[in-house]
CSV table of C-alpha atoms in Angstrom, one decimal:
chain,number,residue,atom,x,y,z
A,1069,MET,CA,118.7,100.9,105.8
A,1070,SER,CA,117.1,97.6,104.8
A,1071,THR,CA,113.4,96.9,105.2
A,1072,PHE,CA,111.2,93.8,105.1
A,1073,ASP,CA,108.7,94.6,102.4
A,1074,THR,CA,107.5,97.3,100.1
A,1075,PHE,CA,104.5,98.2,97.9
A,1076,ALA,CA,103.4,101.0,95.7
A,1077,GLY,CA,101.1,102.8,98.0
A,1078,ASN,CA,99.9,105.3,95.5
A,1079,CYS,CA,99.4,103.0,92.5
A,1080,ALA,CA,95.9,101.5,92.0
A,1081,GLY,CA,96.7,98.9,89.4
A,1082,CYS,CA,99.9,97.7,91.2
A,1083,ASN,CA,97.9,96.9,94.3
A,1084,ALA,CA,95.3,94.9,92.3
A,1085,TYR,CA,97.7,92.2,91.3
A,1086,THR,CA,99.9,92.3,94.4
A,1087,LEU,CA,97.5,92.9,97.3
A,1088,LEU,CA,94.4,91.0,96.2
A,1089,PRO,CA,96.2,87.6,96.2
A,1090,TYR,CA,96.9,87.9,99.9
A,1091,VAL,CA,93.1,88.2,100.3
A,1092,TRP,CA,92.3,85.3,98.1
A,1093,ALA,CA,95.0,83.1,99.7
A,1094,SER,CA,93.2,83.6,103.0
A,1095,GLY,CA,89.9,82.4,101.6
A,1096,GLY,CA,88.3,85.9,101.1
A,1097,ASP,CA,87.5,88.3,98.3
A,1098,ILE,CA,87.0,92.0,97.7
A,1099,MET,CA,83.9,91.5,95.6
A,1100,ASN,CA,81.0,89.1,95.7
A,1101,ALA,CA,80.8,86.2,93.2
A,1102,ASP,CA,78.9,88.1,90.5
A,1103,GLY,CA,80.9,91.3,90.8
A,1104,THR,CA,77.9,93.5,91.8
A,1105,GLN,CA,79.0,94.4,95.3
A,1106,ALA,CA,82.2,95.2,97.2
A,1107,THR,CA,83.0,93.0,100.2
A,1108,LEU,CA,85.4,95.3,101.9
A,1109,ASP,CA,84.5,94.1,105.4
A,1110,ASP,CA,85.6,90.5,104.6
A,1111,PRO,CA,88.0,89.4,107.4
A,1112,ALA,CA,90.6,88.3,104.8
A,1113,VAL,CA,90.6,91.9,103.4
A,1114,ALA,CA,91.1,93.2,106.9
A,1115,ALA,CA,94.0,90.8,107.6
A,1116,ALA,CA,95.8,91.8,104.4
A,1117,LEU,CA,95.5,95.5,105.0
A,1118,ASN,CA,96.3,95.2,108.7
A,1119,ALA,CA,99.5,93.4,107.8
A,1120,HIS,CA,100.4,96.3,105.5
A,1121,LYS,CA,99.4,98.8,108.1
A,1122,THR,CA,101.6,97.1,110.7
A,1123,MET,CA,104.6,97.1,108.4
A,1124,TRP,CA,104.0,100.7,107.6
A,1125,ASP,CA,103.5,101.8,111.3
A,1126,GLU,CA,106.6,99.8,112.4
A,1127,LYS,CA,108.7,101.2,109.6
A,1128,LEU,CA,109.3,97.8,108.1
A,1129,MET,CA,108.6,99.5,104.7
A,1130,PRO,CA,110.5,102.4,103.1
A,1131,ALA,CA,109.0,105.8,103.9
A,1132,GLY,CA,108.6,106.4,100.1
A,1133,VAL,CA,105.8,103.7,99.7
A,1134,LYS,CA,103.1,106.3,100.6
A,1135,ASP,CA,103.8,108.4,97.5
A,1136,ASP,CA,105.1,105.6,95.2
A,1137,ASN,CA,102.9,105.5,92.0
A,1138,GLY,CA,104.9,102.6,90.7
A,1139,ALA,CA,107.8,104.6,89.4
A,1140,THR,CA,110.4,103.5,92.0
A,1141,TRP,CA,108.6,100.4,93.3
A,1142,LEU,CA,111.1,97.9,91.9
A,1143,SER,CA,114.4,99.6,92.8
A,1144,GLY,CA,114.6,98.7,96.5
A,1145,PHE,CA,114.5,95.0,95.9
A,1146,GLN,CA,116.8,95.3,93.0
A,1147,SER,CA,119.4,97.0,95.2
A,1148,GLY,CA,119.1,94.3,97.8
A,1149,LYS,CA,117.6,96.6,100.4
A,1150,ILE,CA,114.1,94.9,100.5
A,1151,GLY,CA,113.6,91.4,101.8
A,1152,MET,CA,110.5,90.5,99.7
A,1153,LEU,CA,108.3,91.9,97.1
A,1154,ALA,CA,104.9,90.9,95.6
A,1155,LEU,CA,105.2,91.3,91.9
A,1156,GLY,CA,104.2,90.0,88.5
A,1157,SER,CA,106.2,87.6,86.5
A,1158,PHE,CA,107.8,90.4,84.5
A,1159,GLY,CA,110.0,91.0,87.5
A,1160,ILE,CA,112.0,87.8,86.8
A,1161,SER,CA,113.6,89.3,83.7
A,1162,VAL,CA,114.1,92.6,85.4
A,1163,TYR,CA,116.0,91.1,88.4
A,1164,LYS,CA,117.9,88.5,86.3
A,1165,ALA,CA,119.7,91.4,84.7
A,1166,GLU,CA,121.1,92.3,88.1
A,1167,LYS,CA,123.8,89.6,88.1
A,1168,SER,CA,124.7,89.9,91.8
A,1169,LEU,CA,121.1,89.5,92.9
A,1170,ASP,CA,120.2,86.1,94.2
A,1171,PHE,CA,116.4,85.7,94.4
A,1172,GLY,CA,113.6,83.1,94.2
A,1173,VAL,CA,109.9,83.0,93.3
A,1174,THR,CA,107.0,81.6,95.2
A,1175,ALA,CA,103.2,82.0,95.3
A,1176,ILE,CA,101.7,84.7,97.5
A,1177,PRO,CA,100.7,83.0,100.8
A,1178,GLY,CA,97.7,83.3,103.0
A,1179,THR,CA,96.1,81.3,105.8
A,1180,LYS,CA,94.2,79.0,103.4
A,1181,GLY,CA,97.0,78.4,100.9
A,1182,THR,CA,98.5,80.5,98.1
A,1183,ALA,CA,97.1,82.7,95.3
A,1184,SER,CA,98.1,84.6,92.2
A,1185,PHE,CA,96.6,87.3,90.0
A,1186,LEU,CA,95.6,86.5,86.5
A,1187,GLY,CA,96.3,89.3,84.1
A,1188,GLY,CA,98.1,90.5,81.1
A,1189,ASP,CA,97.5,91.5,77.5
A,1190,VAL,CA,94.4,90.6,75.6
A,1191,ILE,CA,93.5,90.1,72.0
A,1192,GLY,CA,90.1,90.4,70.2
A,1193,ILE,CA,88.4,91.1,66.9
A,1194,SER,CA,86.5,94.4,66.4
A,1195,LYS,CA,82.9,94.3,65.5
A,1196,GLY,CA,82.6,94.7,61.7
A,1197,ALA,CA,86.2,93.9,61.0
A,1198,LYS,CA,86.8,93.3,57.3
A,1199,ASN,CA,89.2,90.4,57.8
A,1200,ALA,CA,87.6,88.8,60.8
A,1201,LYS,CA,88.2,85.2,59.5
A,1202,THR,CA,92.0,86.0,59.1
A,1203,ALA,CA,92.1,87.6,62.5
A,1204,TRP,CA,90.5,84.6,64.1
A,1205,ASP,CA,92.9,82.2,62.3
A,1206,PHE,CA,95.8,84.2,63.8
A,1207,ILE,CA,94.3,84.1,67.3
A,1208,ALA,CA,93.7,80.3,67.0
A,1209,TRP,CA,97.3,79.8,65.8
A,1210,SER,CA,98.8,81.9,68.5
A,1211,MET,CA,96.8,80.1,71.2
A,1212,SER,CA,97.7,76.6,70.0
A,1213,GLU,CA,99.8,74.5,72.3
A,1214,ASP,CA,102.6,74.1,69.8
A,1215,VAL,CA,103.0,77.9,69.2
A,1216,GLN,CA,102.8,78.6,73.0
A,1217,LYS,CA,105.6,76.1,73.6
A,1218,THR,CA,107.8,76.8,70.6
A,1219,VAL,CA,107.3,80.5,70.0
A,1220,VAL,CA,106.0,82.3,73.1
A,1221,ALA,CA,108.0,80.3,75.7
A,1222,LYS,CA,111.3,80.8,73.7
A,1223,THR,CA,111.0,84.5,74.2
A,1224,GLY,CA,111.0,84.1,77.9
A,1225,GLN,CA,107.3,84.9,78.3
A,1226,LEU,CA,104.6,83.0,80.2
A,1227,THR,CA,102.5,80.7,78.2
A,1228,VAL,CA,98.8,81.6,78.4
A,1229,ARG,CA,97.8,78.0,78.4
A,1230,SER,CA,98.5,76.1,81.6
A,1231,ASP,CA,98.9,72.9,79.7
A,1232,ALA,CA,101.8,74.5,77.8
A,1233,ALA,CA,103.8,75.6,80.8
A,1234,ASP,CA,105.8,72.4,81.0
A,1235,ASN,CA,108.2,72.9,78.0
A,1236,PRO,CA,112.0,73.0,77.6
A,1237,SER,CA,112.3,76.8,77.4
A,1238,THR,CA,110.3,77.5,80.5
A,1239,GLN,CA,111.9,74.5,82.4
A,1240,ALA,CA,115.3,76.1,81.8
A,1241,GLU,CA,114.3,79.0,84.2
A,1242,PRO,CA,112.8,77.4,87.3
A,1243,ARG,CA,111.6,80.8,88.6
A,1244,LEU,CA,109.7,81.4,85.4
A,1245,LEU,CA,108.2,77.9,85.5
A,1246,ALA,CA,107.0,78.5,89.1
A,1247,ALA,CA,105.2,81.7,87.9
A,1248,ASN,CA,103.8,80.0,84.8
A,1249,GLN,CA,102.3,77.1,86.8
A,1250,LEU,CA,100.3,79.5,88.9
A,1251,ILE,CA,98.1,80.4,85.9
A,1252,ALA,CA,96.1,77.2,86.5
A,1253,SER,CA,94.8,78.6,89.8
A,1254,ALA,CA,95.1,82.3,89.4
A,1255,LYS,CA,92.1,84.7,89.4
A,1256,VAL,CA,90.9,88.2,88.8
A,1257,PRO,CA,87.9,90.2,90.1
A,1258,VAL,CA,84.9,89.5,87.9
A,1259,THR,CA,83.4,92.9,87.0
A,1260,ALA,CA,82.7,94.9,83.8
A,1261,LYS,CA,83.9,98.0,85.7
A,1262,TYR,CA,87.4,96.6,86.5
A,1263,ASN,CA,89.3,99.6,85.2
A,1264,SER,CA,87.0,102.1,86.9
A,1265,LEU,CA,87.3,100.3,90.2
A,1266,PHE,CA,90.9,99.0,90.3
A,1267,ILE,CA,93.0,100.9,87.8
A,1268,ASP,CA,91.8,104.4,87.9
A,1269,PRO,CA,94.1,106.4,90.3
A,1270,THR,CA,91.1,108.3,91.5
A,1271,GLY,CA,89.0,105.2,92.0
A,1272,PRO,CA,87.7,103.7,95.2
A,1273,TYR,CA,90.1,100.8,95.5
A,1274,LEU,CA,93.3,102.8,95.9
A,1275,GLN,CA,91.6,105.3,98.2
A,1276,PHE,CA,90.3,102.4,100.4
A,1277,ILE,CA,93.9,101.1,100.7
A,1278,ARG,CA,95.3,104.5,101.6
A,1279,ASP,CA,92.6,105.3,104.1
A,1280,TRP,CA,93.3,102.0,105.9
A,1281,VAL,CA,97.1,101.8,105.8
A,1282,PHE,CA,98.2,105.4,105.9
A,1283,THR,CA,95.3,107.2,107.5
A,1284,GLY,CA,94.8,104.4,109.9
A,1285,ASN,CA,91.0,104.4,110.1
A,1286,PRO,CA,89.6,101.0,108.9
A,1287,ALA,CA,86.0,101.8,109.7
A,1288,GLU,CA,86.0,105.0,107.7
A,1289,ALA,CA,87.9,103.2,104.9
A,1290,ILE,CA,85.2,100.6,104.7
A,1291,ASP,CA,82.4,103.1,104.7
A,1292,LYS,CA,84.0,105.4,102.1
A,1293,GLY,CA,85.1,102.4,100.1
A,1294,LYS,CA,81.7,100.8,99.9
A,1295,SER,CA,80.2,104.1,98.8
A,1296,GLY,CA,82.8,104.5,96.2
A,1297,PHE,CA,82.5,101.0,94.8
A,1298,SER,CA,78.7,101.3,94.7
A,1299,SER,CA,78.9,104.6,92.8
A,1300,ARG,CA,81.2,103.2,90.2
A,1301,LEU,CA,79.3,100.0,89.8
A,1302,ALA,CA,76.1,101.9,89.3
A,1303,SER,CA,77.5,104.3,86.7
């Protein structure tokens, strides 16, 4: 049986970078500008979650999404049984390996335009590091435009600089170029408690989604979600 869409309904982090762009693309947000308060009653949040709830209720998603913690999330699209999938750029290399799969890449849409999540690995220097100058030299080198184009892009990775996205290696894979160009307008929730709120599987974000989509009680989801966000933000 083929279905329209899918998502990892029991994975907190997965739904940060796949569901939030639907909210942003419709002009809303899940937190206020300074990251001190959740805005779970934003109409754009409701629209995104109601769309997921409708697809769940009408069986336009696989039954397994409710318990999927990310382990089997990619396989449906890979087998050609899912019509579309919101995913990070890493999916391009995963699906390219499936030679019979014909797929394209586009930004996540909303009523106000498109959006994308900005995220990935980070690098820094520990306080008191003995070789801080050498470490900084490496960071500066790795972030330079030339290295991003001639080293990073050649490995098939996204360049972290938007001005380096237009290079021969990335241009050779239009789907990767489409993803790389989104960096210029991508965003992420601004909060020092990001992991506690959005990554922790026991955190308020995942429970908010599950209460709305699977339990089917938006008002209760908002009330519980606001309480959960406030508690984590105050801790």
